[in-house]
Amino acid sequence: MAVDLLASVGEPERSRVLAACRVRRYTKGELLVREGEPADGLHIVESGHLAVRRTLESGDNVMLDVVGHGAVLGELALVLPERTRSATVAALDDVTTRMLSVPAFDALRREHPGVTDAVCVLLAERVERLTAQLSEALHVAVDERVARRIVRVAEIYGGVRRGTAVPLTQQDLADLAGATRPTVNQSLQKLAASGAVELFRGGVRIADAAVLLRSLGE
């Protein structure tokens, strides 16, 4: 299994980390972690797809991200074990993860310092990604942001090619793109009119990958 967390970790540390993890299985709609709960470890996604959501001060529950195979969730629990979960993570379909607890991580890093280095790399990459998303929200037009979100989610649902379905509602896409639902609806209608995507109840399907990618403006 290719895991981002272990990209910079050689053997035997890689095998020891996986051996220290507990396999967890979830069905569609089941919660892995809940916002506000004590953070007791991280999850490495082995299969399936998950939605990361957060409750705003207004009470609205918004989708922050969609992740799949190889993603790591909850890594802050390993370096700040007293903190609580900053978001709720729910299974979008059948999901299998490997859960690494704080005590297991502490034991591993005492024996294998390379594991700590891997977490530091992961956190640095997370900061870079958040910085890029902030810049995008400030400087990229909504139409392009919506197209980028469709492409990114399609990548973990089978690839950016004709027929790949992105099972997210317009509100989900609005949350991910940082826009309102009516505005995202307009963007989707433009993409559908161009032949890039097809709209169906509860999601979007790629109709022409080349047209969709051209809409990214890159």
GROMACS .gro file of C-alpha atoms in nm:
model
  218
    1MET     CA    1   0.000   0.000   0.000
    2ALA     CA    2   0.142   0.339  -0.100
    3VAL     CA    3   0.098   0.580   0.190
    4ASP     CA    4   0.189   0.952   0.178
    5LEU     CA    5   0.293   0.940   0.542
    6LEU     CA    6   0.561   0.684   0.461
    7ALA     CA    7   0.687   0.838   0.138
    8SER     CA    8   1.014   0.944   0.304
    9VAL     CA    9   1.046   0.645   0.538
   10GLY     CA   10   1.256   0.344   0.450
   11GLU     CA   11   1.254  -0.006   0.589
   12PRO     CA   12   1.222  -0.132   0.855
   13GLU     CA   13   1.038   0.177   0.979
   14ARG     CA   14   0.773   0.152   0.705
   15SER     CA   15   0.677  -0.204   0.797
   16ARG     CA   16   0.683  -0.122   1.169
   17VAL     CA   17   0.442   0.169   1.126
   18LEU     CA   18   0.194  -0.044   0.932
   19ALA     CA   19   0.229  -0.328   1.182
   20ALA     CA   20   0.154  -0.088   1.468
   21CYS     CA   21  -0.171   0.025   1.305
   22ARG     CA   22  -0.509  -0.122   1.384
   23VAL     CA   23  -0.730  -0.200   1.084
   24ARG     CA   24  -1.066  -0.022   1.103
   25ARG     CA   25  -1.365  -0.068   0.870
   26TYR     CA   26  -1.657   0.169   0.822
   27THR     CA   27  -1.977   0.163   0.619
   28LYS     CA   28  -2.129   0.452   0.423
   29GLY     CA   29  -2.230   0.737   0.653
   30GLU     CA   30  -2.036   0.608   0.954
   31LEU     CA   31  -1.814   0.857   1.137
   32LEU     CA   32  -1.443   0.796   1.182
   33VAL     CA   33  -1.394   1.096   1.408
   34ARG     CA   34  -1.621   1.372   1.535
   35GLU     CA   35  -1.534   1.740   1.565
   36GLY     CA   36  -1.454   1.832   1.925
   37GLU     CA   37  -1.362   1.480   2.039
   38PRO     CA   38  -1.019   1.411   2.192
   39ALA     CA   39  -0.764   1.338   1.918
   40ASP     CA   40  -0.616   0.996   1.992
   41GLY     CA   41  -0.435   0.912   1.669
   42LEU     CA   42  -0.435   0.929   1.291
   43HIS     CA   43  -0.599   0.729   1.014
   44ILE     CA   44  -0.428   0.612   0.695
   45VAL     CA   45  -0.691   0.549   0.427
   46GLU     CA   46  -0.647   0.208   0.270
   47SER     CA   47  -0.963   0.205   0.057
   48GLY     CA   48  -1.283   0.402   0.007
   49HIS     CA   49  -1.363   0.772   0.019
   50LEU     CA   50  -1.428   1.012   0.304
   51ALA     CA   51  -1.574   1.358   0.351
   52VAL     CA   52  -1.412   1.605   0.590
   53ARG     CA   53  -1.664   1.851   0.737
   54ARG     CA   54  -1.658   2.133   0.989
   55THR     CA   55  -1.926   2.327   1.173
   56LEU     CA   56  -1.907   2.706   1.135
   57GLU     CA   57  -1.997   2.959   1.402
   58SER     CA   58  -2.321   3.014   1.210
   59GLY     CA   59  -2.412   2.651   1.271
   60ASP     CA   60  -2.371   2.556   0.905
   61ASN     CA   61  -2.192   2.229   0.836
   62VAL     CA   62  -1.956   2.263   0.540
   63MET     CA   63  -1.746   2.016   0.342
   64LEU     CA   64  -1.375   2.097   0.356
   65ASP     CA   65  -1.229   1.810   0.159
   66VAL     CA   66  -1.281   1.468   0.003
   67VAL     CA   67  -1.002   1.213   0.040
   68GLY     CA   68  -0.928   0.861  -0.075
   69HIS     CA   69  -0.661   0.590  -0.083
   70GLY     CA   70  -0.329   0.690   0.076
   71ALA     CA   71  -0.461   1.000   0.249
   72VAL     CA   72  -0.370   1.068   0.613
   73LEU     CA   73  -0.619   1.220   0.857
   74GLY     CA   74  -0.555   1.345   1.210
   75GLU     CA   75  -0.177   1.374   1.200
   76LEU     CA   76  -0.183   1.669   1.441
   77ALA     CA   77  -0.286   1.424   1.712
   78LEU     CA   78   0.063   1.276   1.695
   79VAL     CA   79   0.242   1.602   1.774
   80LEU     CA   80  -0.027   1.775   1.981
   81PRO     CA   81  -0.198   1.484   2.160
   82GLU     CA   82  -0.398   1.708   2.396
   83ARG     CA   83  -0.591   1.879   2.119
   84THR     CA   84  -0.939   1.788   2.000
   85ARG     CA   85  -1.053   1.694   1.651
   86SER     CA   86  -1.090   2.000   1.430
   87ALA     CA   87  -1.335   1.836   1.189
   88THR     CA   88  -1.576   1.549   1.146
   89VAL     CA   89  -1.482   1.273   0.901
   90ALA     CA   90  -1.750   1.047   0.753
   91ALA     CA   91  -1.735   0.754   0.513
   92LEU     CA   92  -1.884   0.823   0.168
   93ASP     CA   93  -1.881   0.450   0.091
   94ASP     CA   94  -1.724   0.140   0.245
   95VAL     CA   95  -1.392   0.247   0.394
   96THR     CA   96  -1.091   0.068   0.542
   97THR     CA   97  -0.824   0.256   0.733
   98ARG     CA   98  -0.518   0.181   0.943
   99MET     CA   99  -0.536   0.369   1.270
  100LEU     CA  100  -0.209   0.466   1.444
  101SER     CA  101  -0.264   0.564   1.805
  102VAL     CA  102  -0.060   0.826   1.991
  103PRO     CA  103   0.098   0.565   2.226
  104ALA     CA  104   0.196   0.345   1.929
  105PHE     CA  105   0.348   0.644   1.750
  106ASP     CA  106   0.543   0.751   2.058
  107ALA     CA  107   0.688   0.401   2.091
  108LEU     CA  108   0.784   0.391   1.724
  109ARG     CA  109   0.952   0.731   1.711
  110ARG     CA  110   1.169   0.651   2.013
  111GLU     CA  111   1.309   0.354   1.824
  112HIS     CA  112   1.286   0.491   1.468
  113PRO     CA  113   1.337   0.872   1.441
  114GLY     CA  114   1.257   0.856   1.068
  115VAL     CA  115   0.889   0.820   1.155
  116THR     CA  116   0.889   1.163   1.322
  117ASP     CA  117   1.057   1.312   1.014
  118ALA     CA  118   0.778   1.167   0.798
  119VAL     CA  119   0.511   1.339   1.008
  120CYS     CA  120   0.698   1.670   0.984
  121VAL     CA  121   0.706   1.638   0.604
  122LEU     CA  122   0.335   1.560   0.601
  123LEU     CA  123   0.254   1.866   0.812
  124ALA     CA  124   0.468   2.089   0.589
  125GLU     CA  125   0.288   1.961   0.280
  126ARG     CA  126  -0.046   2.027   0.450
  127VAL     CA  127   0.053   2.390   0.516
  128GLU     CA  128   0.161   2.434   0.153
  129ARG     CA  129  -0.170   2.298   0.031
  130LEU     CA  130  -0.373   2.525   0.260
  131THR     CA  131  -0.170   2.826   0.146
  132ALA     CA  132  -0.238   2.737  -0.217
  133GLN     CA  133  -0.611   2.700  -0.148
  134LEU     CA  134  -0.623   3.040   0.021
  135SER     CA  135  -0.446   3.203  -0.272
  136GLU     CA  136  -0.685   3.029  -0.512
  137ALA     CA  137  -0.991   3.148  -0.320
  138LEU     CA  138  -0.866   3.507  -0.344
  139HIS     CA  139  -0.744   3.515  -0.704
  140VAL     CA  140  -0.913   3.242  -0.912
  141ALA     CA  141  -1.259   3.288  -1.066
  142VAL     CA  142  -1.543   3.069  -0.938
  143ASP     CA  143  -1.593   2.888  -1.270
  144GLU     CA  144  -1.233   2.772  -1.266
  145ARG     CA  145  -1.242   2.681  -0.897
  146VAL     CA  146  -1.545   2.460  -0.955
  147ALA     CA  147  -1.372   2.287  -1.246
  148ARG     CA  148  -1.061   2.233  -1.034
  149ARG     CA  149  -1.265   2.072  -0.757
  150ILE     CA  150  -1.434   1.837  -1.003
  151VAL     CA  151  -1.096   1.736  -1.143
  152ARG     CA  152  -0.942   1.683  -0.801
  153VAL     CA  153  -1.225   1.467  -0.673
  154ALA     CA  154  -1.239   1.275  -1.003
  155GLU     CA  155  -0.873   1.184  -0.953
  156ILE     CA  156  -0.965   0.978  -0.646
  157TYR     CA  157  -1.279   0.832  -0.803
  158GLY     CA  158  -1.117   0.657  -1.096
  159GLY     CA  159  -0.931   0.927  -1.284
  160VAL     CA  160  -1.005   1.234  -1.498
  161ARG     CA  161  -1.161   1.056  -1.794
  162ARG     CA  162  -1.493   1.017  -1.968
  163GLY     CA  163  -1.751   0.846  -1.750
  164THR     CA  164  -1.593   0.914  -1.411
  165ALA     CA  165  -1.867   1.016  -1.169
  166VAL     CA  166  -1.809   1.270  -0.893
  167PRO     CA  167  -2.083   1.189  -0.639
  168LEU     CA  168  -2.103   1.531  -0.475
  169THR     CA  169  -2.405   1.756  -0.453
  170GLN     CA  170  -2.398   2.114  -0.576
  171GLN     CA  171  -2.383   2.227  -0.215
  172ASP     CA  172  -2.082   2.002  -0.156
  173LEU     CA  173  -1.906   2.155  -0.457
  174ALA     CA  174  -2.001   2.501  -0.335
  175ASP     CA  175  -1.840   2.427   0.002
  176LEU     CA  176  -1.524   2.296  -0.162
  177ALA     CA  177  -1.501   2.588  -0.404
  178GLY     CA  178  -1.581   2.853  -0.142
  179ALA     CA  179  -1.883   2.982  -0.331
  180THR     CA  180  -2.261   2.991  -0.302
  181ARG     CA  181  -2.478   2.713  -0.435
  182PRO     CA  182  -2.654   2.934  -0.696
  183THR     CA  183  -2.319   3.053  -0.828
  184VAL     CA  184  -2.186   2.697  -0.850
  185ASN     CA  185  -2.504   2.593  -1.030
  186GLN     CA  186  -2.429   2.856  -1.294
  187SER     CA  187  -2.071   2.729  -1.327
  188LEU     CA  188  -2.193   2.372  -1.366
  189GLN     CA  189  -2.443   2.474  -1.630
  190LYS     CA  190  -2.161   2.638  -1.828
  191LEU     CA  191  -1.949   2.323  -1.801
  192ALA     CA  192  -2.244   2.110  -1.912
  193ALA     CA  193  -2.316   2.342  -2.206
  194SER     CA  194  -1.952   2.314  -2.316
  195GLY     CA  195  -1.977   1.935  -2.316
  196ALA     CA  196  -1.724   1.894  -2.035
  197VAL     CA  197  -1.961   1.732  -1.785
  198GLU     CA  198  -2.304   1.582  -1.748
  199LEU     CA  199  -2.517   1.662  -1.444
  200PHE     CA  200  -2.718   1.399  -1.261
  201ARG     CA  201  -2.907   1.395  -0.934
  202GLY     CA  202  -2.647   1.412  -0.657
  203GLY     CA  203  -2.341   1.444  -0.874
  204VAL     CA  204  -2.144   1.527  -1.189
  205ARG     CA  205  -2.009   1.292  -1.456
  206ILE     CA  206  -1.717   1.375  -1.684
  207ALA     CA  207  -1.830   1.379  -2.048
  208ASP     CA  208  -1.515   1.514  -2.214
  209ALA     CA  209  -1.197   1.520  -2.005
  210ALA     CA  210  -1.005   1.734  -2.254
  211VAL     CA  211  -1.270   2.008  -2.250
  212LEU     CA  212  -1.286   1.995  -1.871
  213LEU     CA  213  -0.909   2.028  -1.834
  214ARG     CA  214  -0.902   2.322  -2.076
  215SER     CA  215  -1.145   2.503  -1.846
  216LEU     CA  216  -0.883   2.505  -1.569
  217GLY     CA  217  -0.696   2.788  -1.738
  218GLU     CA  218  -0.356   2.633  -1.666
   0.00000   0.00000   0.00000
